[in-house]
Tab-separated table of C-alpha atoms in Angstrom:
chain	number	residue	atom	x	y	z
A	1	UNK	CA	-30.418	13.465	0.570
A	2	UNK	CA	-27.243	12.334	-1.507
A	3	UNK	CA	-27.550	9.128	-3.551
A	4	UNK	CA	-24.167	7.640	-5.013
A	5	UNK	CA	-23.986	4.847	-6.656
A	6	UNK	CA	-21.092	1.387	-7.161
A	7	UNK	CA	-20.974	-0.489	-10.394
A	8	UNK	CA	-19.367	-3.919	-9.797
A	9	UNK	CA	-17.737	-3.843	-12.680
A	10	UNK	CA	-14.104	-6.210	-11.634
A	11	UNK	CA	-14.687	-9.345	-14.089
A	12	UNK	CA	-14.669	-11.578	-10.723
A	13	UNK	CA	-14.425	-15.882	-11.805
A	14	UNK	CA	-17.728	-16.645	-13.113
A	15	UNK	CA	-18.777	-19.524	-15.543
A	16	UNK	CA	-19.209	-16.732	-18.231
A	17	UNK	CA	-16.248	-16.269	-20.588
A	18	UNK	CA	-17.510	-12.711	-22.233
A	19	UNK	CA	-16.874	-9.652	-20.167
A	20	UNK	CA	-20.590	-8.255	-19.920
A	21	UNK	CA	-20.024	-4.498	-19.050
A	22	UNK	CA	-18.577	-3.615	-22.857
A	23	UNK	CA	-20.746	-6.157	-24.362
A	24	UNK	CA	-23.300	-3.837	-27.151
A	25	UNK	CA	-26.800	-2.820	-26.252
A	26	UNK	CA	-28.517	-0.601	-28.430
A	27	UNK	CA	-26.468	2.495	-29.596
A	28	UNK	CA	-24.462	1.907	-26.441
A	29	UNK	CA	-22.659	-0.245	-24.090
A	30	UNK	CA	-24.145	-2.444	-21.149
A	31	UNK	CA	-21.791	-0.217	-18.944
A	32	UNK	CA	-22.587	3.428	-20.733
A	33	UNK	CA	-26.173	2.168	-20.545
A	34	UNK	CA	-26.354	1.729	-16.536
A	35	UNK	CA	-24.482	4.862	-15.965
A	36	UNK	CA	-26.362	7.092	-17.857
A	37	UNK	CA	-29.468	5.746	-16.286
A	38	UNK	CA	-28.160	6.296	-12.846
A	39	UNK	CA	-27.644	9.726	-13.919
A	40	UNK	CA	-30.861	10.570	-14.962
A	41	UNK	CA	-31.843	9.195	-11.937
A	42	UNK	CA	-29.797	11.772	-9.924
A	43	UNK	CA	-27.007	9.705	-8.673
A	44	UNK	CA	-24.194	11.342	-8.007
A	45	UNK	CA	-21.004	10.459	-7.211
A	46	UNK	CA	-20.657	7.142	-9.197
A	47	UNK	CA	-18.376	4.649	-8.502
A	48	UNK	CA	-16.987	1.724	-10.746
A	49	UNK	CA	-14.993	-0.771	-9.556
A	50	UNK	CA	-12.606	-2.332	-12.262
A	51	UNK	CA	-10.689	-5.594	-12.737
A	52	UNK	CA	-10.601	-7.601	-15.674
A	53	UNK	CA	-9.906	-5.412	-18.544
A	54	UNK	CA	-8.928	-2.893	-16.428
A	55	UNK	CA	-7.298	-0.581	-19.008
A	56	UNK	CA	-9.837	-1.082	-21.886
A	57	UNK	CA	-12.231	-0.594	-19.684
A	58	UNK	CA	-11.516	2.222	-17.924
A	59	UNK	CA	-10.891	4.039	-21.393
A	60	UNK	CA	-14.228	3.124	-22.544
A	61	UNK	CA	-15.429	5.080	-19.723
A	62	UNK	CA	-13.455	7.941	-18.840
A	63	UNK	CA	-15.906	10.273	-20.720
A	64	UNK	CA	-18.459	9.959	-18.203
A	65	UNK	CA	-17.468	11.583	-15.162
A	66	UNK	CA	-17.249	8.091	-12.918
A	67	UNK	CA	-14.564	7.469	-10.065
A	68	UNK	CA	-12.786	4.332	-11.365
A	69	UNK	CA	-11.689	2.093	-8.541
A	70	UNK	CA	-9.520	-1.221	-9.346
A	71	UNK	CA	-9.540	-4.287	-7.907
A	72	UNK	CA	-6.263	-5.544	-8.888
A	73	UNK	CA	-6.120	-8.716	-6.943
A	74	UNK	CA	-10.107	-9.913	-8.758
A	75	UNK	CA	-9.251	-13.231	-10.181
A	76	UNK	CA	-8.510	-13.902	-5.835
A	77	UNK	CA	-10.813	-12.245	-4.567
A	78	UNK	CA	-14.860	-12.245	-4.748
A	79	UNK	CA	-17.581	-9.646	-5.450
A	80	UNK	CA	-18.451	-8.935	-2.213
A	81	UNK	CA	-14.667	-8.229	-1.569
A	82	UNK	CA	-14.806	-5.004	-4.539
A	83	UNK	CA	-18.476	-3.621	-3.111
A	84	UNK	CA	-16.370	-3.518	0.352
A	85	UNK	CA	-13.829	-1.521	-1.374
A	86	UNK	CA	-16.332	0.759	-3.291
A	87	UNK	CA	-18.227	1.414	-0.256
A	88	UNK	CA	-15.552	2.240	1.927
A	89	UNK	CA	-14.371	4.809	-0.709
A	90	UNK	CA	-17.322	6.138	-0.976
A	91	UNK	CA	-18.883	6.148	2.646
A	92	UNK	CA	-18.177	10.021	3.212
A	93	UNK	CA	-19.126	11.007	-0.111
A	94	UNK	CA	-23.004	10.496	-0.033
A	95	UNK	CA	-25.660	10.010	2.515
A	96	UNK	CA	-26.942	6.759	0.702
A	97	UNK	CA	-25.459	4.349	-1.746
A	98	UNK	CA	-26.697	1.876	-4.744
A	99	UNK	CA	-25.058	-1.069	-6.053
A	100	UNK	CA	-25.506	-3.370	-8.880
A	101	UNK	CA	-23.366	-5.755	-10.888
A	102	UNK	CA	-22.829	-4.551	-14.467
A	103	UNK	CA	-25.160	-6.230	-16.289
A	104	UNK	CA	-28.734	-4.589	-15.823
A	105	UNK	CA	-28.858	-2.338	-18.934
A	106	UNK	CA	-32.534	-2.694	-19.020
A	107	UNK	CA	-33.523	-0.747	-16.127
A	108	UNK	CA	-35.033	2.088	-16.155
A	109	UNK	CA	-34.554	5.521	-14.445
A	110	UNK	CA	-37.865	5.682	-13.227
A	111	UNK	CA	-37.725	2.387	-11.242
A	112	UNK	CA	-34.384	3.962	-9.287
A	113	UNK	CA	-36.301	6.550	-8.737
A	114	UNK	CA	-38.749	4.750	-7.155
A	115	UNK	CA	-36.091	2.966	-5.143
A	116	UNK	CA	-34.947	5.827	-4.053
A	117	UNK	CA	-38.353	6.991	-2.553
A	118	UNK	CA	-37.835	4.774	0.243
A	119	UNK	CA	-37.638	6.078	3.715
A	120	UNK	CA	-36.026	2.932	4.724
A	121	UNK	CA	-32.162	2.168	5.293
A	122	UNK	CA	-32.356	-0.317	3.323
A	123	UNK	CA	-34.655	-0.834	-0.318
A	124	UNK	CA	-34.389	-3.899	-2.192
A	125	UNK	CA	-36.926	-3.837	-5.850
A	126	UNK	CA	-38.658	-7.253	-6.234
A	127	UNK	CA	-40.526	-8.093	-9.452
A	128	UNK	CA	-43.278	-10.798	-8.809
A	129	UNK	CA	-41.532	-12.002	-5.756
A	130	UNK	CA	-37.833	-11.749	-6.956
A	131	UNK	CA	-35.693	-9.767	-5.738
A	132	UNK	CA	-33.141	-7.582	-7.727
A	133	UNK	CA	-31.113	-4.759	-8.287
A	134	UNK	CA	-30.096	-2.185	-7.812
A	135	UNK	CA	-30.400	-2.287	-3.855
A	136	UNK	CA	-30.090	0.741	-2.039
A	137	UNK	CA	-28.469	1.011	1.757
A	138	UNK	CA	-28.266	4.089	4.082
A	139	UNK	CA	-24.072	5.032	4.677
A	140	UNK	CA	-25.287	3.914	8.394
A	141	UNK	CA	-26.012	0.519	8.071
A	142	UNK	CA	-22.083	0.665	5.696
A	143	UNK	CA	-19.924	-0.395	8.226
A	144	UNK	CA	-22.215	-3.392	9.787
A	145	UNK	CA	-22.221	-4.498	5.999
A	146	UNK	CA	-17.990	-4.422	5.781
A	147	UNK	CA	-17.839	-6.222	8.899
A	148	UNK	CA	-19.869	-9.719	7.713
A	149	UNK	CA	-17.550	-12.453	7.385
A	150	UNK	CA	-20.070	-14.764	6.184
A	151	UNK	CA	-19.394	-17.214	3.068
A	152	UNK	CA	-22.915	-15.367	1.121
A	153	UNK	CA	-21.623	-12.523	0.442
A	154	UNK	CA	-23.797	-9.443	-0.291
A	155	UNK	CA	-27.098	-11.468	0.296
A	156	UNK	CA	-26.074	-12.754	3.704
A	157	UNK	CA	-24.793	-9.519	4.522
A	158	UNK	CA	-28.093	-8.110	3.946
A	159	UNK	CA	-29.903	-10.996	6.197
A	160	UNK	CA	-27.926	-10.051	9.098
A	161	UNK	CA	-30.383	-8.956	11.824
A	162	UNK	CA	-29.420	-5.727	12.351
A	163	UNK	CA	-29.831	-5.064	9.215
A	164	UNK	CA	-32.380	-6.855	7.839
A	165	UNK	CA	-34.994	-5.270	10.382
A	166	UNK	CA	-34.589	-2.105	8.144
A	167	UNK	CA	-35.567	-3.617	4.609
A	168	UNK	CA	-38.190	-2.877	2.895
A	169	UNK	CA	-38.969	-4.763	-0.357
A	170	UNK	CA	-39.733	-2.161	-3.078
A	171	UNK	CA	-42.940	-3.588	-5.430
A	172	UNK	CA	-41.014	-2.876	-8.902
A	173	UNK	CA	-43.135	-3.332	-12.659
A	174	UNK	CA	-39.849	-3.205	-14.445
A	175	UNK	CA	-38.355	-6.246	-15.377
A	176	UNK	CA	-35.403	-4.785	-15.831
A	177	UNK	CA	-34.278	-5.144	-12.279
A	178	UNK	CA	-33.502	-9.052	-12.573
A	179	UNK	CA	-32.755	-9.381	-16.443
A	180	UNK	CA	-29.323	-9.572	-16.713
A	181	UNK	CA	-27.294	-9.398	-19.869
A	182	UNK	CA	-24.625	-11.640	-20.072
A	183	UNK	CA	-23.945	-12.649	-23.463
A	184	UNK	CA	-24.163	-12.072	-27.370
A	185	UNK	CA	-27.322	-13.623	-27.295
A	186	UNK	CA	-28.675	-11.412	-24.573
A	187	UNK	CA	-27.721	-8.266	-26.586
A	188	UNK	CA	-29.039	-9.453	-29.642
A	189	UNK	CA	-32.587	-9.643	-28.207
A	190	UNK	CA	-32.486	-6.459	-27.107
A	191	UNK	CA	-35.068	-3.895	-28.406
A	192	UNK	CA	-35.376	0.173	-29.477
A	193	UNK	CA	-37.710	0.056	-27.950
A	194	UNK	CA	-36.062	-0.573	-24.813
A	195	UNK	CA	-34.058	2.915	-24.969
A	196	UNK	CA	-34.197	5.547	-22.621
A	197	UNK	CA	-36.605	8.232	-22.829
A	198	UNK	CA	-35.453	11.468	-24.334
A	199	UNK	CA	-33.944	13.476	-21.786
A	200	UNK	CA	-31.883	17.160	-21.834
A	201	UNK	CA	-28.260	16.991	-20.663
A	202	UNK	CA	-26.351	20.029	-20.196
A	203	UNK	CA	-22.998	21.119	-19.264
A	204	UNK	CA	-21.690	24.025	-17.573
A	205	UNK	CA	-18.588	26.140	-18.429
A	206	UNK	CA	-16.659	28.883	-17.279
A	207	UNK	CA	-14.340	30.758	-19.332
A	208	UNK	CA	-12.605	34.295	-19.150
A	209	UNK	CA	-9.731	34.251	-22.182
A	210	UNK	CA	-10.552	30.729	-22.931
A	211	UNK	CA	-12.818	27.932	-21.281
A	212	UNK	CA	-10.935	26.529	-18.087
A	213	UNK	CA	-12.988	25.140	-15.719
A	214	UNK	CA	-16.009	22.446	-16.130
A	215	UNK	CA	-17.740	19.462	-14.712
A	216	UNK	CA	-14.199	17.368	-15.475
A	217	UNK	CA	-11.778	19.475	-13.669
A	218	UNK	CA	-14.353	20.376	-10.645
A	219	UNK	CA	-14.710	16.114	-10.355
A	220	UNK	CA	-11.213	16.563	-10.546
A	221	UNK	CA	-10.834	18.788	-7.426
A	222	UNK	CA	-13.933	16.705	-5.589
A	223	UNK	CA	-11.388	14.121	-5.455
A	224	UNK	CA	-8.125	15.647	-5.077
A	225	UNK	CA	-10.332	16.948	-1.826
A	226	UNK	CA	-11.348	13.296	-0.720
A	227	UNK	CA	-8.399	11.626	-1.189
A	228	UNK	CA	-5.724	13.804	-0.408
A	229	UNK	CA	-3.558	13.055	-3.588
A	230	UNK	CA	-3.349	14.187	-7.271
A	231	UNK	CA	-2.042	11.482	-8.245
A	232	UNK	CA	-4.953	9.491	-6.934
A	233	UNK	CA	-7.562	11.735	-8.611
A	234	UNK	CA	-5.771	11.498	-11.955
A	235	UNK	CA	-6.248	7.555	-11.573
A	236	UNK	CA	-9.649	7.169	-10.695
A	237	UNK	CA	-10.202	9.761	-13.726
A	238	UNK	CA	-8.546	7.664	-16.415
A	239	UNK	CA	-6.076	10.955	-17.041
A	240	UNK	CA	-2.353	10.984	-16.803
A	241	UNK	CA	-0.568	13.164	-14.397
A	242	UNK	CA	0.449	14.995	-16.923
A	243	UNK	CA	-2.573	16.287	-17.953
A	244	UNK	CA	-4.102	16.509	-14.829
A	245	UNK	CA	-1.458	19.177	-13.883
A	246	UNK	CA	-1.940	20.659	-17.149
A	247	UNK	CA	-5.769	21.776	-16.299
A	248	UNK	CA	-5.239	22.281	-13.178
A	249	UNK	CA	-2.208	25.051	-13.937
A	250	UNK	CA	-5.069	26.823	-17.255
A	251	UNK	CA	-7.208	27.197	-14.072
A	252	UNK	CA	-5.122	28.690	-11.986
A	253	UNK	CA	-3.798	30.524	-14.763
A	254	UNK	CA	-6.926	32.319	-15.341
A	255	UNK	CA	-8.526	32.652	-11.887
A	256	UNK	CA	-5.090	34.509	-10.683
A	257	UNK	CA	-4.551	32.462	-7.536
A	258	UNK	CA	-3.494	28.782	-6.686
A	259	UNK	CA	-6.113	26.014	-6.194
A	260	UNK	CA	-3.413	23.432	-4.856
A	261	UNK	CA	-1.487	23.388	-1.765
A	262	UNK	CA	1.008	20.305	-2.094
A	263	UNK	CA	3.874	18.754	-0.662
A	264	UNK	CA	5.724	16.158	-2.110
A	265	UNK	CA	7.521	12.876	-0.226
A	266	UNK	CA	8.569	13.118	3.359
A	267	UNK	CA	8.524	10.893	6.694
A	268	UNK	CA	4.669	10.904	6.277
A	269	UNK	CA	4.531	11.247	2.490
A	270	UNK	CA	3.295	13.736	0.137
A	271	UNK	CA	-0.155	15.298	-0.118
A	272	UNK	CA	-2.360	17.695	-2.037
A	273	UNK	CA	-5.104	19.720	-0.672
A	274	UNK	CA	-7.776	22.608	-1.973
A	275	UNK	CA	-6.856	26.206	-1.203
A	276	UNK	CA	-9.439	27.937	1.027
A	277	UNK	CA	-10.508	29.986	-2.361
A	278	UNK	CA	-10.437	26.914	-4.612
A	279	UNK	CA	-12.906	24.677	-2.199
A	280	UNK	CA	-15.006	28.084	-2.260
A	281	UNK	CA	-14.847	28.540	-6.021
A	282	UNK	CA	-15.941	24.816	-6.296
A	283	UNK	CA	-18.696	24.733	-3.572
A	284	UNK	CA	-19.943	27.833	-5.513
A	285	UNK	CA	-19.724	26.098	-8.741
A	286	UNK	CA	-21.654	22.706	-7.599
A	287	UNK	CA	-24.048	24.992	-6.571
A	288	UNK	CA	-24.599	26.667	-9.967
A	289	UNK	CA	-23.929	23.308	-11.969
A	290	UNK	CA	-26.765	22.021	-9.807
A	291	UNK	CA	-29.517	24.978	-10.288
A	292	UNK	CA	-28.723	25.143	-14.144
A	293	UNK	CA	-29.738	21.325	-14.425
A	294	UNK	CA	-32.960	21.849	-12.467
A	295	UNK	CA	-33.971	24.788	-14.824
A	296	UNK	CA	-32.468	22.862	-17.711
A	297	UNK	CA	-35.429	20.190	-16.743
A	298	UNK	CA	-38.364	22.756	-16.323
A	299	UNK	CA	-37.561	24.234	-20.054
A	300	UNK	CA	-37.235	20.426	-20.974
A	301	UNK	CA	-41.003	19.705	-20.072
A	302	UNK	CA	-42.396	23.240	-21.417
A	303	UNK	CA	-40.984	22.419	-24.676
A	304	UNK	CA	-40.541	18.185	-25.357
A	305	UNK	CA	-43.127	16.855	-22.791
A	306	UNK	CA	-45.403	14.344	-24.830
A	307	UNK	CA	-44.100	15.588	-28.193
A	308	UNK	CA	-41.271	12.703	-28.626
């Protein structure tokens, strides 16, 4: 079962005057912090929804293989308004979905793991009696969620009664679920001890005459394929169109055939599509990417488990 994930990450009006997802923690970010997490926890695709600091932000990111989404109308709008937008982006892309506000740098990869051991359609972790994030809701349940028109947002979504008869409050140890940074002072108090656990990361490549195609360019095609436009992709990815075309045309380049059908303006507008061999080439390569990581993990515990 696919897990995805959406960072609410827009900068909506708050009494808080610091923007929390840059703010340090550690070696890291608050942001870099949560994503990385979610990673190790499996998530996959991520989703960050941008506002305030759009730009900056964005940048600060674009390393770490997120789709950005931007809320450009956040100073009018309110959270519950950018987790409709992330989820209906992201409704066909995974078979369940977490969210979280940008600000939980403390939790930890095993507690979304546990999370994500539910069997229920909807999990929400609770630390003595609290509950917190991140909460996890089947794609099912998505479009009952977009249609609440209450004034509580996410939390009176959640209490509707057709949903709400599918919760299940998730017993959580880690504290980390409801402690929120939010401030200098918050970071400051933060501990090494606190870091993640080491953990392998690897990276696949493929490369005849030179390297040319990698996890960037194959998140590149995932959402050339989902949205229908290159232009699009090369937004969400932080990359100019420029470049975007630039990779894609190495590719092509040194695979000998085209991985873009496109067609530009038009009554109905342009478009952008995968060529039967290029959504084969991917779906193949996915399929590697994902293997190598699993073996990457056994030779992780033969060789590092309890010796760091």
């Amino acid at each position: 079962m696919k897990t995805g994930a959406i960072i609410l990450a827009a900068g909506h009006k708050s009494s808080i005057s610091v923007f929390q997802p840059m703010l340090p923690v550690g070696n890291t970010t608050v942001i870099k912090r949560i994503i990385l997490t979610l990673k190790q926890s499996g998530t996959e695709p991520i989703v960050v929804i941008t506002g305030r600091e759009a730009k900056e932000l964005e940048k600060h990111i674009s390393k770490q293989q997120v789709i950005c989404l931007q809320n450009k109308d956040y100073e009018n709008t309110q959270m519950f308004d950018s987790i409709c937008m992330g989820l209906k982006y992201i409704e066909d892309l995974c078979d369940r979905v977490l969210f979280l506000p940008a600000k939980f740098p403390k939790l930890l990869p095993e507690t979304i793991k546990r999370i994500m051991a539910s069997e229920k359609k909807v999990a929400c972790p609770v630390y003595n009696g609290r509950r917190g994030h991140p909460v996890l809701i089947d794609r099912e349940l998505i479009p009952v969620i977009i249609s609440y028109s209450g004034e509580r947002g996410l939390r009176g979504a959640l209490r509707q009664p057709q949903i709400e008869a599918f919760v299940e409050e998730v017993p959580i140890t880690d504290k980390g679920i409801i402690e929120a940074v939010e401030s200098d002072e918050d970071t400051a108090s933060y501990s090494p001890l606190e870091q993640l656990a080491l953990h392998p990361s690897v990276k696949l490549y493929l490369e005849r005459d030179e390297v040319f195609f990698g996890p960037g360019i194959a998140q590149f095609l995932k959402l050339i394929d989902h949205t229908g436009s290159m232009q699009s992709a090369c937004r969400q990815m932080n990359m100019s169109y420029s470049k975007g075309w630039k990779i894609m045309k190495t590719a092509e380049k040194q695979l000998g055939y085209p991985l873009l059908l496109t067609q530009s303006g038009g009554a109905e507008g342009g478009f952008s599509e995968l060529t039967p061999k290029a959504r084969d080439f991917l779906e193949r390569f996915v399929k590697m990417e994902q293997e190598v990581k699993e073996k990457t993990e056994e030779l992780f515990y033969k060789y590092f488990e309890n010796k760091y």
